[in-house]
């Protein structure tokens, strides 16, 4: 009888795949310069692939210095003739239009982003695309109110922005960069990441649909060399970069002494701190969301779990139970929690760091889960017995790998959380408001979440300290980076 009941309760998910039909991917894409599509001057191109299947999706033009020159000249022309002199009320109309079209075409964007990036459709549908639209709505509201933003009576734009973005949130990062820049009256040359160019190229179609004047936004695809040519271009007035600390340092050096304004959003190694009075079930959800959201490809991921020693065993046991329920697989299936790793290169990096964790003596655990035979995949992984000197406690893994450390007192939690060259984000789980405030004051992190994690809102500034970069994106603070204040 018990057997019969157990079998009756052994429910399985039925596949719930989102249709690909809503997206049409062209065999090749050019560069978007001055409102026109054009091949690279050199004729060079590269392939973008679906990381879940390794299927080639399209060939993408690879911009060289001559193309970057043309894009910067187009942005300069549009800045001087159209966008710079345009009243804020008029600029706002374009931004509202872009936001509305993104909402209208959200399903198309969500599917495309999942295919090109490997992230689950549940996340692109519920997080990436709605937040991208929300950023345009939010900054549209500022475009005609800049004199009330607290930067003096008549803050003006800076000029042409060179914006380089990573592959972990391709459309959302484009929105974070473009919305404040355009609201403030700047024009832009945007360089998407090599492995995820398709949503930025679809955004070019949205800009055309919104009748944004030619040259206000130019999109140059390519690899790191294209980004390097863009940030070093003498026609750029402002550099905005999101990506690795290593490239951020190289860009700082390239820009030093040129008078260009610069903001950098770099890596992180955030502590997610769980006290013994925390609501444990909520904290478990926060831990899972903190490190396994977007396969851990998140700069502010809660990759170091600091748990109070008295509840460590309980938290780890419940965490393992919860991880056993996560579903890894087809990113287009609406039931999927963990999608594909974005690239072979990133998979190798995660694999190497996880091996280092084992070699240094930490205990490795993953739930049993089936790994698809094609594509790039990494099972959710938890390391216990981690000490602060281990590489997995110090280096940004940028994958679904959690390092668990313990502490006894709040002072020890602060000391361990701050023992990192980064300073982007942190999480605190406790029922005491006074402890949250005490901790938040002591943690050296740009964003501190309390009893939640990975919450974003366009009105809330985001950015780091130390090797996590400088400058803020989002909110009123995000405008400062694009205004002559
Ligand atoms: P990068 O920092 O190399 O990439 C970010 C963007 O910069 C991409 O568009 C990239 O182009 C471009 N780029 C690369 N080199 C240069 C350069 N010299 N000058 C200007 N632009 C450049 O990150 P990766 O994709 O190589 O990832 C490496 C590691 O960085 C990851 O493992 C992860 O740890 C970390 N990372 C952190 C991110 C964060 O938000 N904190 C985001 C992405 C990565 P292209 O894509 O063509 O190389």
Short mmCIF file of C-alpha atoms and ligand atoms in Angstrom, two decimals:
data_model
loop_
_atom_site.label_atom_id
_atom_site.label_comp_id
_atom_site.label_asym_id
_atom_site.label_seq_id
_atom_site.Cartn_x
_atom_site.Cartn_y
_atom_site.Cartn_z
CA UNK A 1 0.00 0.00 0.00
CA UNK A 2 2.77 2.43 1.00
CA UNK A 3 4.44 1.60 -2.30
CA UNK A 4 1.32 2.39 -4.25
CA UNK A 5 0.96 5.73 -2.46
CA UNK A 6 4.63 6.58 -3.06
CA UNK A 7 4.28 5.76 -6.75
CA UNK A 8 1.07 7.76 -6.99
CA UNK A 9 2.86 10.75 -5.44
CA UNK A 10 5.93 10.46 -7.67
CA UNK A 11 4.85 13.33 -9.85
CA UNK A 12 7.06 14.40 -12.71
CA UNK A 13 7.09 17.69 -14.51
CA UNK A 14 5.79 17.62 -18.04
CA UNK A 15 8.03 19.62 -20.39
CA UNK A 16 6.74 23.17 -20.88
CA UNK A 17 8.86 24.53 -23.71
CA UNK A 18 8.41 28.10 -24.89
CA UNK A 19 8.04 28.27 -28.68
CA UNK A 20 10.99 29.51 -30.72
CA UNK A 21 8.65 30.61 -33.50
CA UNK A 22 8.26 34.05 -32.04
CA UNK A 23 11.91 34.80 -32.89
CA UNK A 24 13.44 35.07 -36.32
CA UNK A 25 17.23 35.01 -36.40
CA UNK A 26 18.91 36.22 -39.61
CA UNK A 27 21.86 34.19 -40.94
CA UNK A 28 24.11 37.24 -40.59
CA UNK A 29 24.11 40.65 -38.94
CA UNK A 30 26.00 43.84 -39.75
CA UNK A 31 26.95 46.78 -37.58
CA UNK A 32 24.32 49.37 -36.67
CA UNK A 33 25.88 52.74 -37.50
CA UNK A 34 24.05 56.02 -38.15
CA UNK A 35 20.74 54.18 -38.31
CA UNK A 36 21.94 51.83 -41.06
CA UNK A 37 23.12 48.24 -41.15
CA UNK A 38 26.58 47.80 -42.69
CA UNK A 39 29.14 44.99 -42.83
CA UNK A 40 32.51 45.49 -41.13
CA UNK A 41 34.99 47.34 -43.37
CA UNK A 42 37.29 44.33 -43.20
CA UNK A 43 34.47 41.91 -44.01
CA UNK A 44 35.36 39.95 -40.86
CA UNK A 45 32.68 38.16 -38.88
CA UNK A 46 32.32 35.63 -36.08
CA UNK A 47 29.68 33.09 -35.04
CA UNK A 48 27.35 33.34 -32.08
CA UNK A 49 26.11 30.00 -30.79
CA UNK A 50 23.42 28.60 -28.54
CA UNK A 51 25.37 27.47 -25.45
CA UNK A 52 22.68 24.91 -24.55
CA UNK A 53 23.12 23.02 -27.83
CA UNK A 54 26.34 24.41 -29.40
CA UNK A 55 24.21 25.13 -32.50
CA UNK A 56 25.52 28.12 -34.53
CA UNK A 57 22.86 30.84 -34.58
CA UNK A 58 24.21 33.59 -36.85
CA UNK A 59 27.34 35.27 -38.14
CA UNK A 60 28.05 38.66 -36.65
CA UNK A 61 30.15 41.47 -38.16
CA UNK A 62 33.39 42.07 -36.32
CA UNK A 63 34.06 45.80 -36.06
CA UNK A 64 37.62 47.08 -36.52
CA UNK A 65 39.08 50.53 -35.90
CA UNK A 66 37.67 51.98 -39.17
CA UNK A 67 34.16 50.87 -38.12
CA UNK A 68 34.59 52.26 -34.61
CA UNK A 69 35.72 55.55 -36.23
CA UNK A 70 32.55 55.69 -38.31
CA UNK A 71 30.35 54.85 -35.32
CA UNK A 72 31.96 57.53 -33.13
CA UNK A 73 31.64 60.10 -35.96
CA UNK A 74 27.93 59.21 -36.35
CA UNK A 75 27.40 59.56 -32.59
CA UNK A 76 29.21 62.93 -32.58
CA UNK A 77 27.13 64.22 -35.49
CA UNK A 78 23.87 63.14 -33.84
CA UNK A 79 24.97 64.68 -30.53
CA UNK A 80 25.78 68.05 -32.08
CA UNK A 81 22.93 68.32 -34.56
CA UNK A 82 19.98 66.51 -33.00
CA UNK A 83 20.13 64.89 -29.60
CA UNK A 84 22.21 67.38 -27.58
CA UNK A 85 20.07 70.42 -28.53
CA UNK A 86 16.75 68.52 -28.29
CA UNK A 87 14.56 69.58 -25.30
CA UNK A 88 14.27 66.96 -22.53
CA UNK A 89 10.52 66.66 -23.05
CA UNK A 90 11.18 65.48 -26.62
CA UNK A 91 13.98 63.06 -25.63
CA UNK A 92 11.62 61.60 -23.01
CA UNK A 93 9.07 60.71 -25.71
CA UNK A 94 11.62 58.53 -27.50
CA UNK A 95 12.60 56.79 -24.26
CA UNK A 96 8.97 56.09 -23.36
CA UNK A 97 8.45 54.74 -26.85
CA UNK A 98 11.46 52.40 -26.54
CA UNK A 99 10.18 51.18 -23.16
CA UNK A 100 6.72 50.46 -24.52
CA UNK A 101 8.03 48.63 -27.59
CA UNK A 102 10.27 46.50 -25.35
CA UNK A 103 7.18 45.55 -23.37
CA UNK A 104 5.21 44.79 -26.52
CA UNK A 105 8.02 42.62 -27.90
CA UNK A 106 8.99 41.15 -24.54
CA UNK A 107 8.26 37.53 -25.46
CA UNK A 108 10.46 37.78 -28.55
CA UNK A 109 13.29 39.29 -26.50
CA UNK A 110 12.92 36.72 -23.73
CA UNK A 111 13.18 33.79 -26.14
CA UNK A 112 16.08 35.31 -28.07
CA UNK A 113 18.03 36.09 -24.90
CA UNK A 114 17.56 32.53 -23.63
CA UNK A 115 18.74 31.08 -26.93
CA UNK A 116 21.85 33.25 -27.24
CA UNK A 117 22.81 33.34 -23.55
CA UNK A 118 21.66 29.98 -22.14
CA UNK A 119 19.70 31.48 -19.23
CA UNK A 120 16.26 30.06 -18.33
CA UNK A 121 13.24 31.61 -20.03
CA UNK A 122 11.67 32.07 -16.58
CA UNK A 123 14.43 34.56 -15.78
CA UNK A 124 14.53 36.39 -19.12
CA UNK A 125 10.74 36.62 -19.09
CA UNK A 126 10.36 37.71 -15.46
CA UNK A 127 13.59 39.61 -14.78
CA UNK A 128 15.81 40.67 -17.70
CA UNK A 129 13.22 42.04 -20.10
CA UNK A 130 10.79 43.69 -17.63
CA UNK A 131 13.72 45.36 -15.85
CA UNK A 132 15.20 46.58 -19.14
CA UNK A 133 11.86 48.20 -20.03
CA UNK A 134 11.59 49.60 -16.50
CA UNK A 135 14.98 51.31 -16.88
CA UNK A 136 13.84 53.11 -20.02
CA UNK A 137 10.57 54.13 -18.31
CA UNK A 138 12.42 55.37 -15.25
CA UNK A 139 15.00 57.47 -17.10
CA UNK A 140 12.37 58.76 -19.52
CA UNK A 141 10.89 60.39 -16.43
CA UNK A 142 14.16 62.18 -15.66
CA UNK A 143 14.83 63.51 -19.18
CA UNK A 144 12.86 66.74 -18.68
CA UNK A 145 13.64 67.13 -14.97
CA UNK A 146 17.44 67.13 -14.94
CA UNK A 147 17.61 70.55 -13.28
CA UNK A 148 15.77 69.02 -10.28
CA UNK A 149 18.11 66.04 -9.95
CA UNK A 150 20.33 67.82 -7.45
CA UNK A 151 23.23 68.58 -9.78
CA UNK A 152 22.77 72.34 -10.13
CA UNK A 153 20.30 74.45 -12.09
CA UNK A 154 21.36 73.47 -15.64
CA UNK A 155 23.31 70.20 -15.83
CA UNK A 156 24.31 69.38 -19.42
CA UNK A 157 25.26 66.17 -21.22
CA UNK A 158 28.88 65.06 -21.56
CA UNK A 159 28.89 64.15 -25.26
CA UNK A 160 29.56 60.74 -26.82
CA UNK A 161 29.59 57.70 -24.53
CA UNK A 162 31.56 54.53 -25.35
CA UNK A 163 29.74 51.70 -23.56
CA UNK A 164 31.10 48.15 -23.24
CA UNK A 165 28.85 45.47 -21.74
CA UNK A 166 29.22 41.80 -20.68
CA UNK A 167 27.32 38.64 -21.56
CA UNK A 168 25.57 37.82 -18.29
CA UNK A 169 22.56 40.20 -18.71
CA UNK A 170 22.97 41.33 -22.33
CA UNK A 171 19.80 43.38 -22.89
CA UNK A 172 19.53 44.56 -19.30
CA UNK A 173 23.11 45.87 -19.31
CA UNK A 174 22.42 47.66 -22.60
CA UNK A 175 19.40 49.30 -20.94
CA UNK A 176 21.42 50.23 -17.82
CA UNK A 177 23.92 51.99 -20.07
CA UNK A 178 21.71 53.54 -22.74
CA UNK A 179 18.71 54.79 -20.74
CA UNK A 180 20.55 57.27 -18.45
CA UNK A 181 22.96 58.31 -21.22
CA UNK A 182 20.14 59.19 -23.62
CA UNK A 183 17.97 60.79 -20.94
CA UNK A 184 20.84 63.15 -20.10
CA UNK A 185 21.31 64.10 -23.77
CA UNK A 186 24.37 62.01 -24.68
CA UNK A 187 24.73 59.79 -27.71
CA UNK A 188 26.30 56.34 -27.59
CA UNK A 189 28.43 53.71 -29.24
CA UNK A 190 27.61 50.38 -27.58
CA UNK A 191 29.77 47.23 -27.75
CA UNK A 192 27.89 44.06 -26.72
CA UNK A 193 29.79 40.95 -25.61
CA UNK A 194 31.05 38.60 -28.30
CA UNK A 195 29.03 35.61 -27.07
CA UNK A 196 25.69 37.44 -26.69
CA UNK A 197 25.19 40.07 -29.40
CA UNK A 198 21.70 39.13 -30.60
CA UNK A 199 19.47 41.00 -28.13
CA UNK A 200 21.44 44.24 -28.63
CA UNK A 201 20.98 43.81 -32.38
CA UNK A 202 17.25 43.26 -31.90
CA UNK A 203 17.25 46.39 -29.74
CA UNK A 204 18.56 48.26 -32.82
CA UNK A 205 15.31 47.24 -34.52
CA UNK A 206 13.35 48.64 -31.56
CA UNK A 207 15.26 51.93 -31.88
CA UNK A 208 14.36 52.05 -35.57
CA UNK A 209 10.72 51.32 -34.70
CA UNK A 210 10.79 54.12 -32.13
CA UNK A 211 12.17 56.42 -34.87
CA UNK A 212 15.15 57.37 -32.74
CA UNK A 213 17.21 59.78 -34.88
CA UNK A 214 20.08 58.04 -36.73
CA UNK A 215 23.42 58.07 -34.93
CA UNK A 216 22.01 58.54 -31.39
CA UNK A 217 22.77 54.88 -30.65
CA UNK A 218 25.33 52.91 -32.68
CA UNK A 219 26.05 49.25 -32.05
CA UNK A 220 29.45 47.81 -32.91
CA UNK A 221 29.80 44.06 -32.41
CA UNK A 222 33.13 42.33 -32.01
CA UNK A 223 35.51 40.84 -29.47
CA UNK A 224 37.75 42.48 -26.86
CA UNK A 225 39.76 44.34 -29.53
CA UNK A 226 36.63 46.19 -30.64
CA UNK A 227 35.97 47.23 -27.03
CA UNK A 228 39.59 48.33 -26.63
CA UNK A 229 39.40 50.42 -29.84
CA UNK A 230 36.18 52.03 -28.65
CA UNK A 231 37.33 53.08 -25.17
CA UNK A 232 40.65 54.38 -26.56
CA UNK A 233 39.00 56.41 -29.33
CA UNK A 234 39.77 60.14 -28.95
CA UNK A 235 36.20 61.04 -30.00
CA UNK A 236 34.73 59.40 -26.88
CA UNK A 237 33.98 61.70 -23.90
CA UNK A 238 32.73 59.12 -21.42
CA UNK A 239 33.54 55.44 -20.94
CA UNK A 240 31.14 53.08 -19.18
CA UNK A 241 32.18 49.46 -18.68
CA UNK A 242 30.72 46.40 -16.98
CA UNK A 243 32.79 43.23 -16.88
CA UNK A 244 35.82 41.67 -15.27
CA UNK A 245 38.15 43.53 -12.91
CA UNK A 246 41.08 42.58 -15.14
CA UNK A 247 39.63 44.31 -18.22
CA UNK A 248 38.39 47.19 -16.04
CA UNK A 249 41.98 47.83 -14.94
CA UNK A 250 43.18 47.73 -18.57
CA UNK A 251 40.48 50.23 -19.54
CA UNK A 252 41.39 52.54 -16.62
CA UNK A 253 44.98 52.57 -17.85
CA UNK A 254 43.92 53.28 -21.45
CA UNK A 255 41.72 56.18 -20.32
CA UNK A 256 44.07 57.67 -17.69
CA UNK A 257 45.18 61.22 -18.53
CA UNK A 258 42.78 61.62 -21.45
CA UNK A 259 40.18 63.64 -19.53
CA UNK A 260 37.48 61.09 -20.41
CA UNK A 261 34.91 60.45 -17.70
CA UNK A 262 34.75 56.79 -16.64
CA UNK A 263 32.58 54.44 -14.58
CA UNK A 264 33.40 50.78 -13.96
CA UNK A 265 31.10 48.01 -12.70
CA UNK A 266 33.40 45.06 -12.05
CA UNK A 267 33.46 41.75 -10.25
CA UNK A 268 32.40 40.70 -6.78
CA UNK A 269 32.67 37.99 -4.12
CA UNK A 270 29.70 38.86 -1.97
CA UNK A 271 28.98 37.49 1.49
CA UNK A 272 25.44 36.31 2.17
CA UNK A 273 25.32 36.26 5.99
CA UNK A 274 22.81 34.08 7.86
CA UNK A 275 22.36 34.59 11.63
CA UNK A 276 20.86 31.99 13.92
CA UNK A 277 17.67 34.02 14.39
CA UNK A 278 17.01 34.24 10.63
CA UNK A 279 13.80 32.79 9.16
CA UNK A 280 15.60 29.70 7.89
CA UNK A 281 13.22 28.72 5.06
CA UNK A 282 13.28 32.25 3.63
CA UNK A 283 17.05 32.38 4.02
CA UNK A 284 17.38 29.13 2.05
CA UNK A 285 15.41 30.70 -0.81
CA UNK A 286 17.64 33.76 -0.56
CA UNK A 287 20.80 31.66 -0.66
CA UNK A 288 19.54 29.75 -3.71
CA UNK A 289 18.48 32.96 -5.46
CA UNK A 290 21.75 34.61 -4.45
CA UNK A 291 24.09 32.13 -6.10
CA UNK A 292 22.10 29.93 -8.50
CA UNK A 293 20.11 32.69 -10.24
CA UNK A 294 21.45 33.09 -13.80
CA UNK A 295 23.83 30.11 -13.26
CA UNK A 296 25.78 32.32 -10.84
CA UNK A 297 26.84 34.57 -13.73
CA UNK A 298 26.06 37.58 -11.58
CA UNK A 299 28.60 40.15 -10.40
CA UNK A 300 26.72 40.64 -7.11
CA UNK A 301 26.08 36.88 -6.58
CA UNK A 302 26.08 35.74 -2.95
CA UNK A 303 28.94 33.36 -3.67
CA UNK A 304 30.21 33.19 -0.06
CA UNK A 305 27.64 31.93 2.41
CA UNK A 306 28.59 32.97 5.94
CA UNK A 307 26.39 31.03 8.32
CA UNK A 308 26.36 31.25 12.12
CA UNK A 309 27.94 28.12 13.54
CA UNK A 310 24.96 27.20 15.74
CA UNK A 311 22.67 26.78 12.73
CA UNK A 312 25.24 25.74 10.12
CA UNK A 313 24.29 22.04 10.06
CA UNK A 314 20.59 22.81 9.80
CA UNK A 315 21.08 25.40 7.04
CA UNK A 316 23.34 23.13 5.00
CA UNK A 317 20.95 20.19 5.33
CA UNK A 318 17.93 22.27 4.24
CA UNK A 319 19.95 23.87 1.46
CA UNK A 320 20.91 20.46 0.07
CA UNK A 321 17.26 19.35 0.22
CA UNK A 322 16.23 22.45 -1.70
CA UNK A 323 18.98 22.07 -4.31
CA UNK A 324 17.72 18.56 -4.97
CA UNK A 325 14.52 20.12 -6.35
CA UNK A 326 16.22 22.47 -8.84
CA UNK A 327 15.76 21.54 -12.47
CA UNK A 328 18.73 21.87 -14.82
CA UNK A 329 18.21 21.70 -18.57
CA UNK A 330 16.59 23.26 -21.62
CA UNK A 331 16.63 27.04 -21.06
CA UNK A 332 13.43 27.39 -23.08
CA UNK A 333 11.51 25.07 -20.73
CA UNK A 334 9.46 27.20 -18.31
CA UNK A 335 10.22 24.69 -15.50
CA UNK A 336 13.98 25.11 -15.80
CA UNK A 337 15.82 26.70 -12.87
CA UNK A 338 19.42 26.28 -14.04
CA UNK A 339 20.26 26.89 -17.68
CA UNK A 340 23.45 26.52 -19.67
CA UNK A 341 26.83 28.08 -18.89
CA UNK A 342 27.38 30.89 -21.35
CA UNK A 343 30.52 29.66 -23.09
CA UNK A 344 33.10 26.89 -23.20
CA UNK A 345 35.65 29.38 -21.85
CA UNK A 346 33.47 30.18 -18.82
CA UNK A 347 32.76 26.48 -18.22
CA UNK A 348 36.51 25.78 -18.20
CA UNK A 349 37.05 28.58 -15.70
CA UNK A 350 34.33 27.27 -13.35
CA UNK A 351 35.56 23.69 -13.70
CA UNK A 352 39.13 24.78 -12.91
CA UNK A 353 38.18 26.76 -9.81
CA UNK A 354 35.94 23.96 -8.50
CA UNK A 355 38.85 21.53 -8.93
CA UNK A 356 41.05 23.95 -6.99
CA UNK A 357 38.46 23.94 -4.19
CA UNK A 358 38.71 20.15 -3.90
CA UNK A 359 42.50 20.17 -4.17
CA UNK A 360 42.71 22.72 -1.33
CA UNK A 361 40.65 20.47 0.93
CA UNK A 362 37.06 21.76 0.84
CA UNK A 363 34.22 19.22 0.62
CA UNK A 364 32.33 19.29 -2.66
CA UNK A 365 28.65 18.38 -3.05
CA UNK A 366 26.13 18.54 -5.90
CA UNK A 367 22.60 17.14 -6.13
CA UNK A 368 22.19 14.28 -8.54
CA UNK A 369 21.07 15.78 -11.81
CA UNK A 370 21.25 14.73 -15.39
CA UNK A 371 23.65 16.80 -17.49
CA UNK A 372 22.62 17.12 -21.17
CA UNK A 373 25.08 15.50 -23.55
CA UNK A 374 25.56 18.62 -25.69
CA UNK A 375 26.16 22.21 -24.66
CA UNK A 376 27.88 23.73 -21.62
CA UNK A 377 26.54 22.71 -18.23
CA UNK A 378 27.64 22.77 -14.62
CA UNK A 379 25.61 21.22 -11.79
CA UNK A 380 24.81 23.43 -8.79
CA UNK A 381 27.71 22.91 -6.40
CA UNK A 382 28.24 23.57 -2.71
CA UNK A 383 31.60 23.57 -0.96
CA UNK A 384 31.67 23.17 2.82
CA UNK A 385 34.72 23.28 5.05
CA UNK A 386 35.95 26.33 3.14
CA UNK A 387 38.57 28.54 4.72
CA UNK A 388 39.22 32.15 3.87
CA UNK A 389 42.50 31.40 2.15
CA UNK A 390 40.96 28.99 -0.37
CA UNK A 391 40.78 30.26 -3.94
CA UNK A 392 37.04 29.46 -4.02
CA UNK A 393 36.59 31.90 -1.11
CA UNK A 394 38.63 34.67 -2.74
CA UNK A 395 38.21 34.57 -6.52
CA UNK A 396 35.11 35.36 -8.53
CA UNK A 397 33.96 32.01 -9.97
CA UNK A 398 31.00 33.47 -11.88
CA UNK A 399 29.23 30.13 -11.90
CA UNK A 400 26.75 28.05 -9.82
CA UNK A 401 29.25 27.35 -7.04
CA UNK A 402 28.66 28.29 -3.40
CA UNK A 403 31.43 28.41 -0.78
CA UNK A 404 30.19 27.96 2.79
CA UNK A 405 32.07 29.45 5.75
CA UNK A 406 30.94 29.77 9.35
CA UNK A 407 31.18 32.47 12.04
CA UNK A 408 30.35 32.79 15.73
CA UNK A 409 29.84 36.51 16.42
CA UNK A 410 28.61 39.50 14.41
CA UNK A 411 32.13 41.00 14.54
CA UNK A 412 33.58 37.86 13.05
CA UNK A 413 30.92 37.90 10.31
CA UNK A 414 31.84 41.50 9.42
CA UNK A 415 35.57 40.72 9.42
CA UNK A 416 35.10 37.71 7.16
CA UNK A 417 32.63 39.45 4.84
CA UNK A 418 35.03 42.38 4.38
CA UNK A 419 38.03 40.12 3.83
CA UNK A 420 37.92 40.49 0.05
CA UNK A 421 39.44 42.84 -2.51
CA UNK A 422 35.92 43.38 -3.88
CA UNK A 423 33.04 45.42 -2.44
CA UNK A 424 29.94 45.14 -4.56
CA UNK A 425 27.16 43.60 -2.50
CA UNK A 426 26.21 41.67 0.64
CA UNK A 427 23.17 40.03 2.22
CA UNK A 428 22.07 39.84 5.86
CA UNK A 429 19.50 37.41 7.24
CA UNK A 430 18.28 38.10 10.77
CA UNK A 431 15.05 39.07 12.47
CA UNK A 432 16.67 42.01 14.30
CA UNK A 433 16.38 45.37 12.57
CA UNK A 434 19.07 46.87 14.81
CA UNK A 435 21.52 44.18 13.76
CA UNK A 436 20.73 44.78 10.09
CA UNK A 437 21.54 48.48 10.49
CA UNK A 438 24.69 47.77 12.53
CA UNK A 439 25.93 45.27 9.94
CA UNK A 440 25.02 47.43 6.94
CA UNK A 441 27.12 50.28 8.32
CA UNK A 442 30.12 48.02 8.76
CA UNK A 443 30.00 46.03 5.52
CA UNK A 444 32.15 47.54 2.78
CA UNK A 445 29.76 46.87 -0.09
CA UNK A 446 27.88 49.15 -2.48
CA UNK A 447 24.58 47.30 -2.03
CA UNK A 448 23.43 45.53 1.14
CA UNK A 449 20.25 43.47 1.01
CA UNK A 450 18.43 42.53 4.23
CA UNK A 451 16.26 39.39 4.36
CA UNK A 452 16.26 39.30 0.57
CA UNK A 453 18.84 39.04 -2.21
CA UNK A 454 19.36 40.06 -5.85
CA UNK A 455 16.57 42.65 -5.80
CA UNK A 456 16.84 45.34 -8.45
CA UNK A 457 14.90 48.47 -9.17
CA UNK A 458 15.76 51.19 -11.68
CA UNK A 459 15.32 53.82 -8.95
CA UNK A 460 17.95 52.21 -6.74
CA UNK A 461 21.65 52.93 -7.35
CA UNK A 462 23.98 49.98 -7.88
CA UNK A 463 27.78 49.89 -7.87
CA UNK A 464 30.83 48.96 -5.86
CA UNK A 465 33.98 49.86 -3.98
CA UNK A 466 37.57 48.72 -4.30
CA UNK A 467 38.11 46.17 -7.09
CA UNK A 468 34.37 46.11 -7.80
CA UNK A 469 34.78 49.48 -9.54
CA UNK A 470 33.37 52.94 -9.04
CA UNK A 471 30.39 55.00 -10.10
CA UNK A 472 26.74 54.09 -9.71
CA UNK A 473 24.13 52.92 -12.18
CA UNK A 474 20.43 53.32 -11.54
CA UNK A 475 18.54 56.00 -9.71
CA UNK A 476 19.38 59.68 -9.54
CA UNK A 477 23.00 58.69 -8.88
CA UNK A 478 23.12 56.92 -12.24
CA UNK A 479 22.42 60.24 -13.98
CA UNK A 480 25.53 61.83 -12.46
CA UNK A 481 27.76 59.64 -14.61
CA UNK A 482 26.24 61.12 -17.78
CA UNK A 483 25.97 64.78 -16.78
CA UNK A 484 28.49 67.58 -16.65
CA UNK A 485 27.95 68.35 -12.99
P1 LIG B 1 35.36 40.71 -19.96
O1 LIG B 1 35.57 41.69 -18.88
O2 LIG B 1 36.48 40.34 -20.82
O3 LIG B 1 34.18 41.21 -20.93
C1 LIG B 1 33.33 42.31 -20.73
C2 LIG B 1 33.21 43.15 -22.01
O4 LIG B 1 34.46 43.80 -22.29
C3 LIG B 1 32.92 42.33 -23.26
O5 LIG B 1 32.13 43.08 -24.14
C4 LIG B 1 34.32 42.11 -23.81
O6 LIG B 1 34.32 41.77 -25.16
C5 LIG B 1 34.93 43.47 -23.58
N1 LIG B 1 36.39 43.51 -23.56
C6 LIG B 1 37.28 42.48 -23.42
N2 LIG B 1 38.55 42.95 -23.42
C7 LIG B 1 38.46 44.30 -23.55
C8 LIG B 1 39.42 45.36 -23.59
N3 LIG B 1 40.72 45.13 -23.48
N4 LIG B 1 38.99 46.64 -23.72
C9 LIG B 1 37.66 46.90 -23.80
N5 LIG B 1 36.72 45.95 -23.78
C10 LIG B 1 37.09 44.66 -23.64
O7 LIG B 1 34.72 39.43 -19.35
P2 LIG B 1 34.79 37.94 -19.96
O8 LIG B 1 33.61 37.77 -20.80
O9 LIG B 1 36.11 37.64 -20.59
O10 LIG B 1 34.70 37.08 -18.65
C11 LIG B 1 35.88 36.82 -17.87
C12 LIG B 1 35.54 36.83 -16.42
O11 LIG B 1 35.12 38.12 -16.05
C13 LIG B 1 34.38 35.94 -16.03
O12 LIG B 1 34.80 34.65 -15.78
C14 LIG B 1 33.85 36.61 -14.81
O13 LIG B 1 34.55 36.17 -13.68
C15 LIG B 1 34.16 38.06 -15.04
N6 LIG B 1 32.98 38.83 -15.49
C16 LIG B 1 32.41 39.64 -14.60
C17 LIG B 1 31.29 40.36 -14.98
C18 LIG B 1 30.65 41.22 -13.99
O14 LIG B 1 29.59 41.77 -14.27
N7 LIG B 1 31.24 41.40 -12.85
C19 LIG B 1 30.69 40.27 -16.30
C20 LIG B 1 31.43 39.41 -17.21
C21 LIG B 1 32.53 38.72 -16.77
P3 LIG B 1 34.23 40.19 -25.52
O15 LIG B 1 32.97 39.68 -24.94
O16 LIG B 1 34.15 40.16 -26.96
O17 LIG B 1 35.46 39.56 -24.94
#
